[in-house]
Amino acid sequence: MALVERFKHLTVAGVLAHRATEAPSAPFLVHKGAVLTYGEADDQAEALAASLSNLGVGPGDRLAVLLPAWPEFAVTTFAAAKLGATIVPLNPRQTAADLRYMLRHSGASCAVSGEHVYGIDFLQIFEDLLVDLPELQYLVTVGDEDLWYDDRIFQWEDLISAGRGRAFQGTDQAPDDPFAILYTSGTSGKPKGVELSHRNLIHAAAATAEAVSLGPDDRVVGVTALFHVFGLGPGLLGTAIGGGRLLLQDEFGAARTLELIESERATVHFGVPTLFATELAELRNRDVDLGSIRVCLSAGAPMPDGLARAVEERFGAPLVIAYSLTEAASTVAVATPSDPVSKRHFTVGRPVPST
């Protein structure tokens, strides 16, 4: 059965539960050589949800996430789904003023953040935000510092440990219930929050995974940041829907992506035109085994035909183009590897089902 049809009645929590039941020991998230299986990811999400529920976080609450593409980002996403909460993914590199605005605008009651990320001291930032934003009640920090926290700030590992000892009954959610608020920069004014349902994100993710025939043997690399709609949807959820493994990167750069392709034998390469262009430039100066890649997918900006042809020649795999936007939960149209070059390079393929 096609992926879109198989997963259309599930919520985000249901996607992970399905994979954790079907193949609990299958690798899901790979980060700096460490592997988290589907079963382990589901267990951690359940434990985090239990601890957050004990604090009073529940259905309808907004849960902000300010993390790089770490496993904790993914686990928090699925924990929010189990709680019936709405996730608010935010770019940790944005200004403190924009962060304050989005937290206030979204009404986030809890945030999950790194302690120090990209040279930014988020502990100091949130000390002020917890005073200024009355709706923001709790902060969960991810990091190695052993600090004393007050009764509003908790460490990630502590909540995971405590949650494993608590009984937790997940909240019943329907596919059309809200699940995420993603902010777009727009062309003027303040960032705009786009509310998306479980069905919105799962449909676009499943359609993208189906277009490239993503399956359990696949290793996906080059995904944009998880706070971006393509990273959250086709990247994280699409990989889970297909049952593959997602190769996470703290920083995005050509050299690191190429190293991951070679060391982890990546098979599916998502990216944007600028990433592919910088990879080709990097490949002029080094020899990298790209033989594991079977398909490349580009989105986010127009892909010139010359660049598309160069990518196919160097990677030895077909390149397909997708058209996506935040308001549509990412993919609206996408080509397939079996399409002729005239369609793969000069169109964005076919509209996804039910568009």
Short mmCIF file of C-alpha atoms in Angstrom, two decimals:
data_model
loop_
_atom_site.label_atom_id
_atom_site.label_comp_id
_atom_site.label_asym_id
_atom_site.label_seq_id
_atom_site.Cartn_x
_atom_site.Cartn_y
_atom_site.Cartn_z
CA MET A 1 0.00 0.00 0.00
CA ALA A 2 1.27 3.50 -0.85
CA LEU A 3 2.67 5.51 2.06
CA VAL A 4 0.12 8.33 1.74
CA GLU A 5 -2.73 5.85 2.02
CA ARG A 6 -1.12 3.84 4.84
CA PHE A 7 -0.50 6.79 7.12
CA LYS A 8 -3.37 9.16 6.33
CA HIS A 9 -5.37 8.27 9.44
CA LEU A 10 -2.46 8.53 11.90
CA THR A 11 -1.24 11.38 14.08
CA VAL A 12 2.43 12.27 14.54
CA ALA A 13 2.54 10.17 17.71
CA GLY A 14 0.93 7.33 15.78
CA VAL A 15 3.68 7.38 13.14
CA LEU A 16 6.41 6.76 15.71
CA ALA A 17 4.30 4.23 17.63
CA HIS A 18 3.71 2.32 14.40
CA ARG A 19 7.43 2.10 13.61
CA ALA A 20 8.39 1.37 17.23
CA THR A 21 5.95 -1.53 17.27
CA GLU A 22 6.85 -2.83 13.82
CA ALA A 23 10.65 -2.57 14.14
CA PRO A 24 11.73 -1.35 17.60
CA SER A 25 15.41 -2.14 17.08
CA ALA A 26 15.64 -0.46 13.67
CA PRO A 27 17.94 2.62 13.63
CA PHE A 28 16.04 5.90 13.42
CA LEU A 29 18.28 8.84 14.40
CA VAL A 30 22.05 8.98 13.89
CA HIS A 31 23.97 11.84 15.50
CA LYS A 32 27.75 12.01 15.81
CA GLY A 33 27.97 8.26 15.46
CA ALA A 34 25.39 7.52 18.17
CA VAL A 35 22.24 5.69 17.10
CA LEU A 36 18.74 5.98 18.56
CA THR A 37 16.37 3.22 17.49
CA TYR A 38 12.66 3.64 16.84
CA GLY A 39 11.90 1.85 20.10
CA GLU A 40 14.32 4.02 22.09
CA ALA A 41 12.98 7.22 20.54
CA ASP A 42 9.42 6.21 21.41
CA ASP A 43 10.44 5.32 24.99
CA GLN A 44 12.17 8.68 25.46
CA ALA A 45 9.21 10.57 23.98
CA GLU A 46 6.87 8.72 26.33
CA ALA A 47 9.07 9.51 29.34
CA LEU A 48 9.37 13.19 28.43
CA ALA A 49 5.63 13.43 27.85
CA ALA A 50 4.97 11.84 31.26
CA SER A 51 7.22 14.36 33.03
CA LEU A 52 5.79 17.35 31.17
CA SER A 53 2.27 16.12 31.87
CA ASN A 54 3.16 15.98 35.55
CA LEU A 55 4.10 19.67 35.33
CA GLY A 56 0.72 20.44 33.81
CA VAL A 57 1.65 20.62 30.12
CA GLY A 58 -1.15 19.07 28.10
CA PRO A 59 -3.61 19.32 25.21
CA GLY A 60 -3.64 22.68 23.50
CA ASP A 61 -0.48 23.96 25.19
CA ARG A 62 2.28 25.37 22.99
CA LEU A 63 5.71 23.78 23.38
CA ALA A 64 8.57 25.80 21.87
CA VAL A 65 11.77 24.07 20.71
CA LEU A 66 15.06 25.92 20.22
CA LEU A 67 17.57 23.23 19.34
CA PRO A 68 19.87 22.33 16.48
CA ALA A 69 19.14 19.10 14.60
CA TRP A 70 19.76 16.95 17.67
CA PRO A 71 17.92 13.75 18.64
CA GLU A 72 16.36 15.74 21.50
CA PHE A 73 14.55 17.90 18.93
CA ALA A 74 12.98 14.82 17.37
CA VAL A 75 12.07 13.26 20.71
CA THR A 76 10.47 16.52 21.88
CA THR A 77 8.42 16.62 18.68
CA PHE A 78 6.95 13.20 19.34
CA ALA A 79 6.50 13.93 23.06
CA ALA A 80 4.42 16.98 22.15
CA ALA A 81 2.27 14.79 19.92
CA LYS A 82 1.70 12.31 22.75
CA LEU A 83 0.64 15.18 25.02
CA GLY A 84 -1.73 16.68 22.47
CA ALA A 85 0.36 19.85 22.63
CA THR A 86 1.29 22.10 19.71
CA ILE A 87 4.97 22.29 18.88
CA VAL A 88 6.55 25.65 18.01
CA PRO A 89 9.93 25.02 16.31
CA LEU A 90 12.15 28.11 16.45
CA ASN A 91 15.51 28.95 14.93
CA PRO A 92 18.07 29.13 17.77
CA ARG A 93 20.14 31.60 15.74
CA GLN A 94 17.44 34.28 15.58
CA THR A 95 17.68 37.50 17.52
CA ALA A 96 16.55 37.73 21.13
CA ALA A 97 13.92 40.27 20.03
CA ASP A 98 12.43 37.87 17.45
CA LEU A 99 12.57 35.02 19.95
CA ARG A 100 10.71 37.08 22.52
CA TYR A 101 8.09 38.06 19.94
CA MET A 102 7.47 34.47 18.76
CA LEU A 103 7.26 33.06 22.26
CA ARG A 104 4.78 35.75 23.21
CA HIS A 105 2.81 35.53 19.97
CA SER A 106 2.53 31.73 20.10
CA GLY A 107 1.61 31.71 23.77
CA ALA A 108 4.22 29.05 24.54
CA SER A 109 3.93 27.74 28.10
CA CYS A 110 7.07 25.58 27.94
CA ALA A 111 10.32 25.74 25.98
CA VAL A 112 13.05 23.17 25.30
CA SER A 113 16.42 24.75 24.59
CA GLY A 114 20.13 24.06 24.57
CA GLU A 115 22.06 25.66 27.41
CA HIS A 116 24.76 27.06 25.12
CA VAL A 117 24.20 26.73 21.37
CA TYR A 118 26.14 28.43 18.56
CA GLY A 119 27.93 30.54 21.20
CA ILE A 120 24.62 31.82 22.60
CA ASP A 121 23.94 31.64 26.35
CA PHE A 122 20.29 30.57 26.36
CA LEU A 123 20.24 30.19 30.13
CA GLN A 124 20.85 33.92 30.46
CA ILE A 125 18.30 34.75 27.76
CA PHE A 126 15.60 32.64 29.38
CA GLU A 127 16.27 34.05 32.84
CA ASP A 128 14.92 37.32 31.43
CA LEU A 129 12.19 35.73 29.34
CA LEU A 130 10.74 33.78 32.26
CA VAL A 131 10.24 37.13 34.00
CA ASP A 132 8.94 39.03 30.97
CA LEU A 133 6.58 36.39 29.56
CA PRO A 134 4.00 35.32 32.15
CA GLU A 135 2.60 32.53 29.94
CA LEU A 136 6.06 30.90 29.69
CA GLN A 137 6.04 28.72 32.79
CA TYR A 138 8.81 26.15 32.22
CA LEU A 139 12.16 25.76 30.52
CA VAL A 140 13.78 22.39 29.79
CA THR A 141 17.50 22.63 29.06
CA VAL A 142 19.66 20.25 27.05
CA GLY A 143 23.34 20.33 27.97
CA ASP A 144 26.13 19.00 30.13
CA GLU A 145 26.26 21.61 32.88
CA ASP A 146 25.37 20.39 36.37
CA LEU A 147 23.70 23.52 37.67
CA TRP A 148 21.14 24.22 40.34
CA TYR A 149 17.83 25.17 38.80
CA ASP A 150 14.76 26.79 40.30
CA ASP A 151 11.32 25.24 40.17
CA ARG A 152 10.67 26.46 36.62
CA ILE A 153 13.85 25.20 34.93
CA PHE A 154 14.58 21.50 34.45
CA GLN A 155 17.27 19.45 32.79
CA TRP A 156 16.35 17.16 29.92
CA GLU A 157 17.98 14.05 31.35
CA ASP A 158 16.26 14.56 34.71
CA LEU A 159 12.84 14.66 33.06
CA ILE A 160 13.58 11.59 30.97
CA SER A 161 14.69 9.66 34.06
CA ALA A 162 11.72 10.79 36.15
CA GLY A 163 9.25 10.11 33.36
CA ARG A 164 10.27 6.48 33.06
CA GLY A 165 8.85 5.88 36.52
CA ARG A 166 5.51 7.56 35.86
CA ALA A 167 2.37 6.10 34.37
CA PHE A 168 1.29 8.12 31.34
CA GLN A 169 -1.77 7.77 29.17
CA GLY A 170 -1.45 9.58 25.90
CA THR A 171 -4.02 12.13 24.81
CA ASP A 172 -6.44 11.09 22.08
CA GLN A 173 -5.77 13.23 19.03
CA ALA A 174 -7.42 13.39 15.63
CA PRO A 175 -5.44 13.87 12.41
CA ASP A 176 -7.01 17.27 11.85
CA ASP A 177 -6.10 18.60 15.30
CA PRO A 178 -3.41 21.34 15.36
CA PHE A 179 0.11 20.07 15.87
CA ALA A 180 2.63 22.75 14.86
CA ILE A 181 3.05 26.50 14.52
CA LEU A 182 5.90 27.41 12.18
CA TYR A 183 7.00 30.99 11.65
CA THR A 184 7.75 32.42 8.24
CA SER A 185 9.68 35.62 7.70
CA GLY A 186 7.30 36.92 5.04
CA THR A 187 8.19 39.98 3.03
CA SER A 188 7.18 42.63 5.56
CA GLY A 189 6.36 43.10 9.19
CA LYS A 190 6.73 40.57 11.97
CA PRO A 191 7.17 36.81 11.40
CA LYS A 192 3.89 35.06 10.68
CA GLY A 193 2.82 31.93 12.52
CA VAL A 194 1.42 29.14 10.33
CA GLU A 195 -0.70 26.54 12.14
CA LEU A 196 -0.51 23.04 10.71
CA SER A 197 -2.36 19.87 11.66
CA HIS A 198 -1.07 16.34 12.05
CA ARG A 199 -2.69 15.49 8.72
CA ASN A 200 -1.09 18.46 6.96
CA LEU A 201 2.42 17.45 7.92
CA ILE A 202 1.99 13.70 7.54
CA HIS A 203 0.38 14.00 4.12
CA ALA A 204 3.17 16.15 2.67
CA ALA A 205 5.86 14.02 4.32
CA ALA A 206 4.35 10.75 3.10
CA ALA A 207 3.93 12.11 -0.44
CA THR A 208 7.59 13.15 -0.54
CA ALA A 209 8.77 9.82 0.88
CA GLU A 210 6.58 7.99 -1.62
CA ALA A 211 7.96 10.02 -4.54
CA VAL A 212 11.53 8.87 -3.80
CA SER A 213 10.44 5.37 -2.65
CA LEU A 214 11.92 5.92 0.81
CA GLY A 215 12.07 2.67 2.78
CA PRO A 216 13.66 0.91 5.76
CA ASP A 217 17.00 0.45 4.01
CA ASP A 218 17.42 4.17 3.34
CA ARG A 219 19.71 6.61 5.11
CA VAL A 220 18.64 10.22 4.61
CA VAL A 221 21.19 13.05 4.63
CA GLY A 222 21.27 16.79 3.94
CA VAL A 223 17.94 17.59 5.57
CA THR A 224 17.43 21.25 6.36
CA ALA A 225 17.16 22.36 9.99
CA LEU A 226 14.35 20.63 11.85
CA PHE A 227 12.73 23.96 12.74
CA HIS A 228 12.13 24.41 8.99
CA VAL A 229 8.98 22.91 7.49
CA PHE A 230 10.91 20.68 5.08
CA GLY A 231 13.18 19.39 7.82
CA LEU A 232 10.28 18.72 10.18
CA GLY A 233 7.98 17.26 7.52
CA PRO A 234 9.70 15.30 4.72
CA GLY A 235 12.94 15.16 6.72
CA LEU A 236 11.96 13.89 10.17
CA LEU A 237 8.41 12.62 9.60
CA GLY A 238 9.09 11.42 6.05
CA THR A 239 12.01 9.32 7.24
CA ALA A 240 9.87 7.83 10.03
CA ILE A 241 7.01 7.14 7.63
CA GLY A 242 9.40 5.28 5.34
CA GLY A 243 11.06 3.51 8.25
CA GLY A 244 14.56 4.71 7.34
CA ARG A 245 17.27 6.40 9.37
CA LEU A 246 17.92 10.13 9.52
CA LEU A 247 21.52 11.39 9.64
CA LEU A 248 21.45 14.51 11.82
CA GLN A 249 23.91 17.40 11.54
CA ASP A 250 24.57 20.18 14.07
CA GLU A 251 25.93 22.41 11.35
CA PHE A 252 25.16 22.30 7.66
CA GLY A 253 28.08 22.46 5.30
CA ALA A 254 29.33 20.72 2.20
CA ALA A 255 32.34 19.03 3.81
CA ARG A 256 30.37 17.56 6.72
CA THR A 257 27.53 16.37 4.49
CA LEU A 258 29.94 14.63 2.14
CA GLU A 259 31.68 12.98 5.09
CA LEU A 260 28.33 11.67 6.32
CA ILE A 261 27.43 10.35 2.89
CA GLU A 262 30.63 8.35 2.76
CA SER A 263 30.82 7.18 6.39
CA GLU A 264 27.13 6.32 6.83
CA ARG A 265 26.52 5.17 3.23
CA ALA A 266 23.65 7.62 2.75
CA THR A 267 21.17 6.68 0.04
CA VAL A 268 18.80 9.68 -0.14
CA HIS A 269 20.15 13.23 -0.31
CA PHE A 270 17.75 16.10 0.42
CA GLY A 271 19.07 19.61 -0.07
CA VAL A 272 18.74 23.07 -1.56
CA PRO A 273 20.52 24.32 -4.68
CA THR A 274 23.17 26.23 -2.72
CA LEU A 275 24.07 23.09 -0.71
CA PHE A 276 24.45 21.01 -3.87
CA ALA A 277 26.51 23.77 -5.50
CA THR A 278 28.91 24.01 -2.55
CA GLU A 279 29.21 20.22 -2.46
CA LEU A 280 30.22 20.17 -6.11
CA ALA A 281 32.82 22.84 -5.39
CA GLU A 282 34.14 20.80 -2.46
CA LEU A 283 34.31 17.68 -4.60
CA ARG A 284 36.77 19.37 -6.97
CA ASN A 285 39.35 19.21 -4.20
CA ARG A 286 38.65 15.82 -2.63
CA ASP A 287 37.74 12.28 -3.49
CA VAL A 288 34.53 11.06 -1.82
CA ASP A 289 32.75 7.77 -2.38
CA LEU A 290 29.22 8.77 -3.40
CA GLY A 291 28.24 5.36 -4.71
CA SER A 292 25.60 4.77 -2.04
CA ILE A 293 23.41 7.70 -3.14
CA ARG A 294 20.45 6.54 -5.23
CA VAL A 295 18.42 9.79 -5.43
CA CYS A 296 18.87 13.51 -4.75
CA LEU A 297 15.98 15.88 -4.06
CA SER A 298 16.21 19.66 -4.21
CA ALA A 299 13.70 22.15 -2.83
CA GLY A 300 13.60 25.67 -1.43
CA ALA A 301 14.74 27.57 -4.53
CA PRO A 302 14.90 27.17 -8.32
CA MET A 303 17.49 24.64 -9.53
CA PRO A 304 19.24 25.67 -12.75
CA ASP A 305 19.39 22.91 -15.33
CA GLY A 306 23.18 23.12 -15.53
CA LEU A 307 23.50 22.59 -11.79
CA ALA A 308 20.97 19.74 -11.87
CA ARG A 309 22.90 17.97 -14.61
CA ALA A 310 26.20 18.47 -12.76
CA VAL A 311 24.68 16.99 -9.57
CA GLU A 312 23.41 13.94 -11.45
CA GLU A 313 26.74 13.41 -13.17
CA ARG A 314 28.84 13.71 -10.00
CA PHE A 315 26.53 11.84 -7.63
CA GLY A 316 25.61 9.20 -10.20
CA ALA A 317 21.94 9.40 -9.25
CA PRO A 318 18.79 11.12 -10.54
CA LEU A 319 17.91 14.51 -9.10
CA VAL A 320 14.26 15.46 -8.59
CA ILE A 321 12.83 18.84 -7.71
CA ALA A 322 10.04 19.55 -5.24
CA TYR A 323 8.01 22.70 -4.72
CA SER A 324 7.18 23.41 -1.10
CA LEU A 325 5.94 26.18 1.15
CA THR A 326 5.35 26.49 4.86
CA GLU A 327 1.66 27.26 4.49
CA ALA A 328 1.12 23.91 2.75
CA ALA A 329 3.18 21.89 5.27
CA SER A 330 6.04 21.64 2.73
CA THR A 331 5.67 19.61 -0.47
CA VAL A 332 2.97 20.68 -2.92
CA ALA A 333 4.44 19.06 -6.01
CA VAL A 334 7.38 16.73 -6.63
CA ALA A 335 8.96 14.81 -9.50
CA THR A 336 10.06 11.18 -9.28
CA PRO A 337 13.37 9.52 -10.22
CA SER A 338 11.69 7.67 -13.10
CA ASP A 339 10.55 10.89 -14.77
CA PRO A 340 12.49 11.97 -17.87
CA VAL A 341 15.03 14.76 -17.54
CA SER A 342 12.62 17.19 -19.18
CA LYS A 343 10.27 16.79 -16.22
CA ARG A 344 12.85 16.32 -13.47
CA HIS A 345 14.86 19.45 -14.28
CA PHE A 346 12.34 21.80 -15.85
CA THR A 347 9.25 21.18 -13.71
CA VAL A 348 8.46 20.50 -10.06
CA GLY A 349 6.72 17.29 -11.04
CA ARG A 350 3.13 16.43 -10.20
CA PRO A 351 0.91 17.84 -7.46
CA VAL A 352 0.86 15.53 -4.46
CA PRO A 353 -2.38 13.55 -3.99
CA SER A 354 -5.41 15.51 -2.77
CA THR A 355 -3.72 18.86 -3.42
#
